[in-house]
Short mmCIF file of C-alpha atoms in Angstrom, two decimals:
data_model
loop_
_atom_site.label_atom_id
_atom_site.label_comp_id
_atom_site.label_asym_id
_atom_site.label_seq_id
_atom_site.Cartn_x
_atom_site.Cartn_y
_atom_site.Cartn_z
CA MET A 28 -7.85 -8.76 -15.08
CA SER A 29 -11.04 -9.91 -13.22
CA LYS A 30 -10.15 -13.57 -13.09
CA PRO A 31 -6.69 -13.06 -11.45
CA MET A 32 -8.10 -10.74 -8.86
CA GLU A 33 -10.79 -13.15 -8.01
CA GLU A 34 -8.08 -15.90 -7.67
CA SER A 35 -6.08 -13.37 -5.47
CA ASP A 36 -9.05 -12.89 -3.27
CA SER A 37 -9.94 -16.41 -2.98
CA THR A 38 -6.48 -17.47 -1.85
CA ASN A 39 -6.50 -15.12 0.85
CA LYS A 40 -9.60 -15.67 2.36
CA ASP A 41 -9.85 -16.01 6.15
CA ASP A 42 -13.10 -18.13 6.21
CA ASP A 43 -11.38 -21.26 7.06
CA GLY A 44 -8.86 -19.82 9.42
CA HIS A 45 -5.92 -21.17 7.40
CA PRO A 46 -3.46 -18.59 5.98
CA SER A 47 -2.15 -19.32 2.43
CA PRO A 48 0.82 -21.55 1.96
CA MET A 49 4.33 -20.00 1.18
CA ASP A 50 6.96 -20.52 -1.52
CA THR A 51 9.92 -22.55 -0.59
CA TRP A 52 12.24 -19.64 -0.64
CA GLU A 53 10.06 -17.77 1.65
CA ARG A 54 10.17 -20.47 4.15
CA TRP A 55 14.09 -20.46 3.85
CA THR A 56 14.25 -16.71 4.48
CA ALA A 57 11.97 -16.96 7.30
CA GLY A 58 14.17 -19.67 8.87
CA VAL A 59 17.36 -17.70 8.46
CA ILE A 60 15.84 -14.66 9.90
CA GLY A 61 14.64 -17.07 13.02
CA LEU A 62 18.24 -18.29 13.38
CA VAL A 63 19.80 -14.71 13.17
CA ALA A 64 17.21 -13.29 15.70
CA GLY A 65 17.79 -16.42 18.01
CA GLY A 66 21.62 -15.92 17.86
CA ALA A 67 21.03 -12.21 18.54
CA GLY A 68 18.74 -13.04 21.55
CA GLY A 69 21.17 -15.52 22.76
CA ALA A 70 24.08 -13.18 22.91
CA ALA A 71 21.84 -10.37 24.51
CA VAL A 72 21.21 -12.73 27.37
CA PHE A 73 24.78 -12.24 28.42
CA LEU A 74 25.57 -8.82 26.86
CA SER A 75 22.43 -6.75 27.62
CA ASP A 76 20.43 -5.81 30.55
CA ASN A 77 17.43 -4.85 28.43
CA GLN A 78 15.34 -7.99 29.26
CA ALA A 79 12.23 -6.82 27.25
CA GLY A 80 14.28 -6.44 24.35
CA THR A 81 16.05 -9.77 24.79
CA ALA A 82 12.46 -11.45 24.87
CA ALA A 83 11.33 -9.57 21.88
CA LEU A 84 14.17 -11.21 20.13
CA PHE A 85 13.56 -14.54 21.27
CA ILE A 86 9.84 -14.18 20.49
CA VAL A 87 10.70 -12.92 16.87
CA ALA A 88 13.08 -15.92 16.41
CA ALA A 89 10.49 -18.40 17.26
CA ALA A 90 7.79 -17.08 15.14
CA PHE A 91 10.01 -16.88 12.32
CA LEU A 92 11.38 -20.54 12.67
CA LEU A 93 7.67 -21.70 13.08
CA ILE A 94 6.92 -20.05 9.95
CA GLY A 95 9.88 -21.73 8.21
CA VAL A 96 8.76 -25.09 9.52
CA GLN A 97 5.26 -25.17 8.84
CA GLY A 98 5.29 -23.31 5.64
CA THR A 99 2.35 -20.59 6.15
CA PRO A 100 2.44 -17.24 7.62
CA LEU A 101 1.27 -16.70 11.28
CA ARG A 102 -1.56 -14.52 11.86
CA ARG A 103 -0.51 -13.81 15.54
CA PHE A 104 2.38 -15.21 17.67
CA GLY A 105 2.70 -13.94 21.42
CA SER A 106 0.60 -11.42 23.03
CA GLY A 107 0.67 -7.65 24.22
CA GLU A 108 3.40 -5.67 23.07
CA HIS A 109 5.30 -8.74 21.82
CA SER A 110 2.49 -9.78 19.53
CA ALA A 111 3.77 -10.38 16.07
CA GLU A 112 1.26 -10.35 13.25
CA PHE A 113 2.30 -11.65 9.78
CA GLU A 114 -0.74 -12.54 7.54
CA ARG A 115 -1.34 -8.69 6.92
CA PHE A 116 2.02 -8.20 5.47
CA ARG A 117 1.55 -11.48 3.01
CA LYS A 118 -2.00 -10.18 2.10
CA ALA A 119 -0.62 -6.49 1.43
CA ARG A 120 2.23 -7.93 -1.06
CA THR A 121 -0.05 -10.11 -2.76
CA LYS A 122 -2.31 -7.07 -3.44
CA LEU A 123 0.47 -5.17 -4.75
CA GLN A 124 1.67 -7.89 -6.91
CA ASP A 125 -1.76 -8.16 -8.31
CA ALA A 126 -1.80 -4.15 -8.76
CA LYS A 127 1.67 -4.61 -10.93
CA GLU A 128 -0.12 -7.23 -13.24
CA ALA A 129 -3.04 -4.87 -13.58
CA LYS A 130 -0.84 -1.79 -14.52
CA ARG A 131 1.10 -4.03 -16.94
CA ALA A 132 -2.12 -5.17 -18.51
CA GLY A 133 -3.21 -1.30 -18.76
CA ASP A 134 -6.13 -1.47 -16.34
CA GLN A 135 -5.24 1.35 -14.22
CA GLU A 136 -8.59 1.51 -12.41
CA ILE A 137 -8.15 -2.28 -11.00
CA ALA A 138 -4.52 -1.31 -9.94
CA GLU A 139 -5.85 1.80 -8.24
CA ILE A 140 -8.22 -0.44 -6.14
CA LEU A 141 -5.72 -3.04 -5.37
CA VAL A 142 -3.07 -0.46 -4.21
CA ASP A 143 -5.49 1.26 -1.73
CA ASP A 144 -6.59 -2.24 -0.61
CA ALA A 145 -3.08 -3.16 0.09
CA VAL A 146 -2.45 0.36 1.89
CA ARG A 147 -5.49 -0.41 3.90
CA ILE A 148 -4.22 -3.79 5.20
CA ASP A 149 -0.57 -2.73 5.89
CA PRO A 150 -0.16 1.19 5.96
CA SER A 151 3.79 0.47 5.92
CA VAL A 152 3.61 -0.37 2.19
CA GLU A 153 2.66 3.25 1.40
CA ASN A 154 6.21 4.33 -0.05
CA LEU A 155 6.76 1.19 -2.06
CA PRO A 156 7.53 1.98 -5.64
CA VAL A 157 4.41 0.32 -7.07
CA VAL A 158 2.43 2.15 -4.58
CA GLN A 159 3.98 5.52 -5.66
CA GLU A 160 3.81 4.56 -9.18
CA VAL A 161 0.11 3.75 -9.32
CA ARG A 162 -0.90 6.73 -7.56
CA TYR A 163 1.18 9.23 -9.42
CA GLU A 164 -0.59 7.98 -12.65
CA ARG A 165 -3.86 8.48 -11.01
CA ARG A 166 -3.03 12.13 -10.21
CA ALA A 167 -1.44 12.71 -14.00
CA ALA A 168 -4.53 11.23 -15.30
CA ASP A 169 -6.41 13.85 -13.31
CA ALA A 170 -4.32 16.57 -14.66
CA LEU A 171 -4.72 15.36 -18.31
CA ARG A 172 -8.71 15.85 -17.53
CA ARG A 173 -8.14 19.32 -16.36
CA ALA A 174 -6.01 20.09 -19.41
CA SER A 175 -9.02 18.95 -21.55
CA SER A 176 -11.25 21.33 -20.06
CA ARG A 177 -8.81 24.11 -21.31
CA ILE A 178 -8.51 22.51 -24.85
CA PRO A 179 -12.00 21.88 -26.04
CA GLU A 180 -10.80 19.81 -28.88
CA LEU A 181 -8.69 17.50 -26.76
CA ASN A 182 -10.02 14.09 -26.12
CA LEU A 183 -8.40 11.75 -23.35
CA THR A 184 -8.68 7.80 -24.00
CA THR A 185 -6.72 4.91 -22.49
CA ALA A 186 -3.91 2.77 -24.00
CA GLN A 187 -6.18 -0.28 -24.30
CA VAL A 188 -7.98 1.53 -27.34
CA ARG A 189 -4.60 1.93 -29.36
CA ASP A 190 -1.11 -0.34 -29.65
CA GLY A 191 2.04 0.73 -28.30
CA ALA A 192 3.23 1.37 -24.78
CA ALA A 193 1.22 4.43 -23.75
CA ASP A 194 -0.38 4.98 -20.73
CA PHE A 195 -3.03 7.20 -22.29
CA VAL A 196 -3.79 8.43 -25.74
CA LEU A 197 -4.94 12.00 -26.63
CA LEU A 198 -6.82 13.21 -29.73
CA VAL A 199 -6.37 16.89 -30.55
CA ASN A 200 -7.59 17.90 -33.87
CA GLY A 201 -7.40 14.60 -35.38
CA HIS A 202 -3.70 13.96 -34.12
CA TYR A 203 -2.96 11.15 -31.75
CA ILE A 204 -0.35 11.83 -29.00
CA ASP A 205 0.83 9.00 -26.74
CA VAL A 206 1.27 9.69 -23.19
CA VAL A 207 3.72 7.86 -20.79
CA VAL A 208 3.48 8.42 -17.21
CA LYS A 209 7.02 7.60 -15.55
CA HIS A 210 7.34 7.90 -11.59
CA ARG A 211 11.05 7.09 -10.75
CA ARG A 212 13.62 7.73 -8.21
CA GLY A 213 16.70 9.87 -9.31
CA GLU A 214 16.83 12.16 -12.71
CA LEU A 215 15.68 10.95 -16.07
CA GLY A 216 18.67 10.50 -18.41
CA VAL A 217 19.47 10.14 -21.93
CA PRO A 218 18.93 6.38 -22.24
CA VAL A 219 15.46 6.60 -21.05
CA PHE A 220 14.77 9.56 -23.16
CA GLN A 221 16.07 7.53 -26.34
CA SER A 222 13.80 4.75 -25.48
CA TYR A 223 10.82 7.08 -25.90
CA GLU A 224 12.29 8.45 -29.25
CA GLN A 225 12.54 4.83 -30.59
CA GLU A 226 8.77 4.10 -29.61
CA ALA A 227 7.71 7.23 -31.13
CA ARG A 228 9.62 6.37 -34.51
CA ARG A 229 8.12 3.00 -34.27
CA THR A 230 4.34 4.34 -33.96
CA GLY A 231 4.80 7.34 -35.92
CA ARG A 232 3.21 9.36 -33.08
CA PRO A 233 4.32 12.43 -31.03
CA THR A 234 5.00 11.27 -27.38
CA LEU A 235 4.38 13.19 -24.13
CA VAL A 236 6.28 11.97 -21.16
CA ILE A 237 5.06 13.10 -17.72
CA THR A 238 7.57 12.37 -14.89
CA ASN A 239 7.98 13.55 -11.34
CA ALA A 240 11.82 13.02 -12.04
CA PRO A 241 14.33 15.81 -12.70
CA LEU A 242 15.69 15.98 -16.35
CA SER A 243 19.41 15.78 -16.81
CA ASP A 244 20.96 18.48 -18.69
CA ALA A 245 21.57 16.54 -21.82
CA VAL A 246 17.67 15.34 -21.99
CA MET A 247 17.00 19.18 -21.34
CA GLN A 248 18.84 19.77 -24.75
CA LEU A 249 17.16 17.09 -26.59
CA ASN A 250 13.73 17.60 -25.21
CA GLY A 251 11.09 18.29 -28.01
CA ARG A 252 13.82 18.83 -30.71
CA ASP A 253 13.17 16.21 -33.08
CA GLU A 254 10.15 17.61 -35.31
CA ASP A 255 9.49 14.29 -37.28
CA THR A 256 8.56 12.07 -34.09
CA PRO A 257 8.72 14.67 -31.15
CA VAL A 258 8.96 13.49 -27.93
CA GLU A 259 8.51 16.06 -24.96
CA VAL A 260 9.13 15.52 -21.36
CA VAL A 261 7.24 17.61 -18.73
CA GLN A 262 8.37 17.40 -15.12
CA TRP A 263 5.02 17.44 -13.21
CA SER A 264 4.47 17.32 -9.48
CA GLY A 265 1.11 18.66 -8.81
CA GLY A 266 -1.51 21.20 -9.88
CA ASN A 267 1.07 24.21 -10.22
CA ASP A 268 2.69 22.57 -13.27
CA ASP A 269 -0.65 21.99 -15.12
CA ASP A 270 0.24 25.08 -17.24
CA LEU A 271 3.38 23.19 -18.45
CA LEU A 272 1.52 20.32 -19.37
CA THR A 273 -1.18 22.04 -21.28
CA ARG A 274 1.38 24.03 -23.40
CA ALA A 275 3.22 20.78 -24.09
CA ILE A 276 -0.06 19.34 -25.49
CA LEU A 277 -0.44 22.10 -27.65
CA ARG A 278 2.94 21.89 -29.27
CA LEU A 279 2.79 18.31 -29.93
CA ALA A 280 -0.45 18.88 -31.48
CA ARG A 281 0.53 21.14 -34.16
#
């Protein structure tokens, strides 16, 4: 992942003072937003006494129309309270896209660095799914390390060492356990659980799923029941759930 990361850094450099060019769809989107904001500003002239708000709408409209025409994001448009800064949004989004690629490649460390960079550039991305996923995986890795201090024979490694879709691999008493970290919104249902069962049957290794999501009643019934290729899901939200995690590891290592 080092090369894509270098490319991302180079395309976003500020040394020459020129922001990077935008894609066609981005230009069209900016143009449409500009037209809508301009229309709203025009209506506000006749329907509203809020001059500051009307002026802000016209500034936003002009800014987005200019973005669509020139094809590059503006660093700053206007001044004072109506100042609009756009380049930081684009930089943060680029960082998050690179973080997704790093995560897919199994390079959690690079993904964490990129996510932290994106949040530093634009704190408003803090709650985006990719940020939450990467940070949850970091916390889960810390929990696994704490579990290893309780289980002397447990070794933690990364998915890059072995094949499969695991985020981590545990080695306990000569037995491999795949670990999948799943941060999601909404409950974890049967179709997702069955996909983990299929992967466990393919690899022939038990699978531990660590998730923030509540489990459906059906998954609660299926959880850990298949002794041939066991899959166990642990709902983990923090250090208070470390005991649940440790017990699940010990069960899968039998």
